Every structure is written in C-alpha cells, then in structure tokens.
PDB file of C-alpha atoms in Angstrom:
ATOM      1  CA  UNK A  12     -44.586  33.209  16.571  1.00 51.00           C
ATOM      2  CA  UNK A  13     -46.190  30.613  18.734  1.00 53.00           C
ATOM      3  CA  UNK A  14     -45.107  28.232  16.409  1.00 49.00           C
ATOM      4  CA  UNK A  15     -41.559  28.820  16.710  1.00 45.00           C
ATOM      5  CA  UNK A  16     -41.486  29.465  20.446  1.00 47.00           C
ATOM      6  CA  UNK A  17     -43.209  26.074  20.753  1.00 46.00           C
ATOM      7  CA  UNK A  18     -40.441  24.557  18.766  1.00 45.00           C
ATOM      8  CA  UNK A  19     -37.475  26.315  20.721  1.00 46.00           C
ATOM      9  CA  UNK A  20     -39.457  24.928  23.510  1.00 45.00           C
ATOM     10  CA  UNK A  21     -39.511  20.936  22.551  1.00 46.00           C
ATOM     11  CA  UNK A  22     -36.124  21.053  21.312  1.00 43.00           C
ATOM     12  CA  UNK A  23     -34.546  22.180  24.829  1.00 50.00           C
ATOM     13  CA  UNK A  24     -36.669  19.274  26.592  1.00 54.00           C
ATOM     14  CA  UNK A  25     -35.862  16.585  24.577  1.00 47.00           C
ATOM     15  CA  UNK A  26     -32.926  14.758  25.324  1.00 50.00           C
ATOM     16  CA  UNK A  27     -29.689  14.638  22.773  1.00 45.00           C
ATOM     17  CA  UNK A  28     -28.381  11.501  21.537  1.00 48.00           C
ATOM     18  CA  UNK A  29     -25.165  10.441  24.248  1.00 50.00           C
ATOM     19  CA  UNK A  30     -22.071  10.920  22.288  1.00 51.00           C
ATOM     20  CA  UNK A  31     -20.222   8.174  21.524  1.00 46.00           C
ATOM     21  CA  UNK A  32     -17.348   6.566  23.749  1.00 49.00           C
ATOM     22  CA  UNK A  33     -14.111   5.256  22.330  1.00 51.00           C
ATOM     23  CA  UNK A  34     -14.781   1.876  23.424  1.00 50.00           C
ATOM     24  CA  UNK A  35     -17.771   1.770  21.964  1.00 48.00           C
ATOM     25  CA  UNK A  36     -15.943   3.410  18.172  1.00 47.00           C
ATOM     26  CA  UNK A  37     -13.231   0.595  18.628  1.00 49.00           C
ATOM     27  CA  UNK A  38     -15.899  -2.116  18.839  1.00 54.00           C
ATOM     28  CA  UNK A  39     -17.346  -0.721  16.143  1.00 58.00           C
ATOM     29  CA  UNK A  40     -14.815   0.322  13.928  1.00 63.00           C
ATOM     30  CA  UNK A  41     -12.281  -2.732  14.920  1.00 76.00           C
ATOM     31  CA  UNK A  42      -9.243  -0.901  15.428  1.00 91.00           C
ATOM     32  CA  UNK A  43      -5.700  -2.277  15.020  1.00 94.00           C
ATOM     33  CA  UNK A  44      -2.652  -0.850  16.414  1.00 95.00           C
ATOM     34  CA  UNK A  45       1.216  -1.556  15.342  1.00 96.00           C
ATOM     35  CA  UNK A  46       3.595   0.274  18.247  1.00 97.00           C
ATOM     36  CA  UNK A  47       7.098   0.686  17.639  1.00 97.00           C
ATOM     37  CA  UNK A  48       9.935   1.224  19.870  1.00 97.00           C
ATOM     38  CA  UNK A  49      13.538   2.073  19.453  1.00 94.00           C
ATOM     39  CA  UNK A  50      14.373  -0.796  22.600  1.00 92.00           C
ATOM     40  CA  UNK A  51      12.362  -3.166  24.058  1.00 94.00           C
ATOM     41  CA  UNK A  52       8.202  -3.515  24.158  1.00 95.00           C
ATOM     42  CA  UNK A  53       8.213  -1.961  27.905  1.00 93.00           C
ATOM     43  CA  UNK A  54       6.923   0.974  28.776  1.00 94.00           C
ATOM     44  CA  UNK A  55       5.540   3.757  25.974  1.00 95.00           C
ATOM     45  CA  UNK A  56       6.219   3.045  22.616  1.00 96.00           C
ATOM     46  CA  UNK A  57       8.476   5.323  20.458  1.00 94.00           C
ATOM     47  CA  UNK A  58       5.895   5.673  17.895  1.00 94.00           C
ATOM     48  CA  UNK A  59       2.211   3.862  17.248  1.00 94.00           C
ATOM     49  CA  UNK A  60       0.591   3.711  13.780  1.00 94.00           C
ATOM     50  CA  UNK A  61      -3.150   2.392  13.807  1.00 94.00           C
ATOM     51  CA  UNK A  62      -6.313   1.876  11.293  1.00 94.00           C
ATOM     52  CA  UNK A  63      -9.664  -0.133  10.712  1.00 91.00           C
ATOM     53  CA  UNK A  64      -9.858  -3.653  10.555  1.00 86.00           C
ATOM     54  CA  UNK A  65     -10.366  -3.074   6.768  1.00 89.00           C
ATOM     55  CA  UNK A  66      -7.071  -0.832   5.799  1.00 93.00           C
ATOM     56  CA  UNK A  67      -4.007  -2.032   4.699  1.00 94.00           C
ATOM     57  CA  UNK A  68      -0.378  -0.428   4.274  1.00 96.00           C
ATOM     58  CA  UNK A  69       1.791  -1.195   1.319  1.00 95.00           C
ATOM     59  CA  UNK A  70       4.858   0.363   2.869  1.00 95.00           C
ATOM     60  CA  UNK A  71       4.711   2.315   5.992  1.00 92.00           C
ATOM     61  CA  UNK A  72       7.788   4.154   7.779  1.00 88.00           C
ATOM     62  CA  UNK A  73      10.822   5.221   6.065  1.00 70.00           C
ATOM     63  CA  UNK A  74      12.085   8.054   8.208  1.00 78.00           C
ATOM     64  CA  UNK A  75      12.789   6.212  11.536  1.00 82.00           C
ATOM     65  CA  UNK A  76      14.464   3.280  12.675  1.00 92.00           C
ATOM     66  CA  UNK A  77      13.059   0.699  15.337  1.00 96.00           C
ATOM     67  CA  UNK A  78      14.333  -2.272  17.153  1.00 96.00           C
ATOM     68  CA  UNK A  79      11.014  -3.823  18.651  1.00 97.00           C
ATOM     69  CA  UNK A  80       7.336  -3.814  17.573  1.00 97.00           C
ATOM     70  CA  UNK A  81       4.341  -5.357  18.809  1.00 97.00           C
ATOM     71  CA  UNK A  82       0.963  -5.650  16.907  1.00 96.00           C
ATOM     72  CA  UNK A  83      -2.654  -5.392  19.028  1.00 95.00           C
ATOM     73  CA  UNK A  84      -5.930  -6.506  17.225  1.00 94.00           C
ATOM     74  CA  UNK A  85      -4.075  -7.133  14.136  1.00 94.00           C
ATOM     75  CA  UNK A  86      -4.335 -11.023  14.495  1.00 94.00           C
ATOM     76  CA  UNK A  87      -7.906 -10.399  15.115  1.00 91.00           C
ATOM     77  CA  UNK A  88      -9.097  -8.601  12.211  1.00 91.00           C
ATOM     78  CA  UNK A  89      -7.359 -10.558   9.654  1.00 94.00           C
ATOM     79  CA  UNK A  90      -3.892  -8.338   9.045  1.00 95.00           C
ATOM     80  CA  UNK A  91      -0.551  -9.655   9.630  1.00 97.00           C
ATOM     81  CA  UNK A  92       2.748  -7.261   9.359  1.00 97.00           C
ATOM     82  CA  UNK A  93       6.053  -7.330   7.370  1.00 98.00           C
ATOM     83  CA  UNK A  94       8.977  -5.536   8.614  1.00 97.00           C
ATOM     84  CA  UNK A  95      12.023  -4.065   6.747  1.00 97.00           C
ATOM     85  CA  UNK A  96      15.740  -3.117   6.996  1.00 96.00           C
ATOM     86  CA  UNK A  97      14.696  -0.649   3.683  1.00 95.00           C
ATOM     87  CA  UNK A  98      13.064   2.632   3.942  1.00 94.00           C
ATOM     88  CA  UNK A  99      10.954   1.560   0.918  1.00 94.00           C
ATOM     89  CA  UNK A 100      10.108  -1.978   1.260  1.00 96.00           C
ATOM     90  CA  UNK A 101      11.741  -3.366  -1.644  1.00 96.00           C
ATOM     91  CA  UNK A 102      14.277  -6.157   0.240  1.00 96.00           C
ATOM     92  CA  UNK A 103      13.298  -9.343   1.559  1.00 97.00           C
ATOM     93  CA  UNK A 104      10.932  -8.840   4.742  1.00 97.00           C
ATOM     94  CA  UNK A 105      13.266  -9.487   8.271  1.00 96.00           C
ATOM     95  CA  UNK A 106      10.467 -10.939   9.349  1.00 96.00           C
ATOM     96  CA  UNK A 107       6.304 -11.331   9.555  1.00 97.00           C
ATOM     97  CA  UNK A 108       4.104 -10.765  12.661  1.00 97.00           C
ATOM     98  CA  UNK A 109       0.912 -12.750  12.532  1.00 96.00           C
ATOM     99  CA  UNK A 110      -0.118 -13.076  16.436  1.00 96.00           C
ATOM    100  CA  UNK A 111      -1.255 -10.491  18.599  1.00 96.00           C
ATOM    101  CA  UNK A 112       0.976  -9.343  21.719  1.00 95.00           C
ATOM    102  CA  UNK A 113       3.794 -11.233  20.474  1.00 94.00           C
ATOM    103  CA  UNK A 114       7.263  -8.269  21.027  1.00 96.00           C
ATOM    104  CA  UNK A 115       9.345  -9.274  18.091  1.00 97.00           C
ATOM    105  CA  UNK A 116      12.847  -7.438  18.241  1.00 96.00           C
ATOM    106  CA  UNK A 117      15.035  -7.054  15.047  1.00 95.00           C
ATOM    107  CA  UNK A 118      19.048  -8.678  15.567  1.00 93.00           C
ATOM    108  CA  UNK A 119      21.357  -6.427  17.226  1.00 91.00           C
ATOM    109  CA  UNK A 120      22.696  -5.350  13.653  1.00 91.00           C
ATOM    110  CA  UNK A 121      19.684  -5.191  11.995  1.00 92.00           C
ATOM    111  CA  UNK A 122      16.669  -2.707  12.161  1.00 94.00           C
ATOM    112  CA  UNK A 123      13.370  -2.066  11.471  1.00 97.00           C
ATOM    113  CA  UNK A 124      13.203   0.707   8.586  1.00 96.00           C
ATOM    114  CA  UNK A 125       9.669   0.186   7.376  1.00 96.00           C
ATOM    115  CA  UNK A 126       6.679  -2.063   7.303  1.00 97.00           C
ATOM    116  CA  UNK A 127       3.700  -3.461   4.984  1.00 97.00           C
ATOM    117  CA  UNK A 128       0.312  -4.005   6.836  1.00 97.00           C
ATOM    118  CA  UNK A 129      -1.263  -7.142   4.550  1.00 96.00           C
ATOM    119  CA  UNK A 130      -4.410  -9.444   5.152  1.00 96.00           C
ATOM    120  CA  UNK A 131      -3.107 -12.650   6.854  1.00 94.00           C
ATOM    121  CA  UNK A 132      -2.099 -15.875   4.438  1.00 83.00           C
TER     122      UNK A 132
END
C-alpha cells in the first residue's frame, strides 16, 4: 500500500512532457500546402489540400473546378504541381507550378479540374 501511494504521489509532482505546438509539427514534419480558389489568390481560399514534405499525389481533385491556385512550402521540400482541365488527369497538364507564392490563374475559358503533386525535375 505504501508502495502504491508513494507512486500516485511522484507521478502528480513530476512534470508532463509540454505538448507539442503546430509550429513546432510543421518544422518537423515539413508541411506543404496547395490552396485553391474559384477567383483570384485574395482572401480565403475555396479549398486547401496539404501533406508532408515526403507525399506525393498522382491525381488529386475531380469534383470541383478552380480558376487560381497558389502552392506554399512546395518549392521548398522538393514537390512541384501539375494542373488539369480533366477530372482524371489524363490530358496534357495546363500548366506546372514549381515556385512558392507564385498565384497562377487558369485562361478565362479554361479551368482547373484536377492536379498531380510530383517531386520537382
């Protein structure tokens, strides 16, 4: 009994690991971010689709249409992005992000149907 008691007793005094901040998981983990929108890069984007710095997406999308997308800490971490006018990725790519920041919209008859997330060339 004094044993135990002695036990509950150390456990309440000593201090608990500090839980992680997401700062601290995105340096760690190296996260990426692609954000969408339907007009424009200002303001929230319509839609945001994110992994680690060592995922990749063979064809992402399919059920919504953009007109702008940006990429953040895909340059970075070694991932460039092809976009789509097809749902499934199987046309020619409308065109290929590679830099960070950079708002690339699609022509004013064209749109953004899908995307491939791909280790830079």
């Amino acid at each position: 009994m004094a044993l135990l008691a002695t036990t509950v007793f150390a456990s309440a005094i000593l201090p608990h690991p500090a839980p992680v901040s997401p700062a601290k998981r995105q340096d760690e983990w190296n996260i990426w971010e692609l954000q969408l929108w339907t007009s424009g890069c200002d303001g929230e984007p319509t839609e945001t689709f994110s992994g680690h710095d060592d995922q990749m997406f063979p064809c992402g999308g399919g059920d919504h249409a953009w007109h702008s997308v940006k990429m953040d800490n895909m340059e970075a971490t070694g991932h460039m992005v092809k976009l789509y006018g097809d749902p499934g990725c199987q046309e020619e790519p409308i065109a290929t992000l590679t830099r960070d920041g950079t708002c690339y919209s699609a022509q004013s008859d064209k749109y953004i149907a899908a995307y491939t997330i791909e280790p830079a060339e």
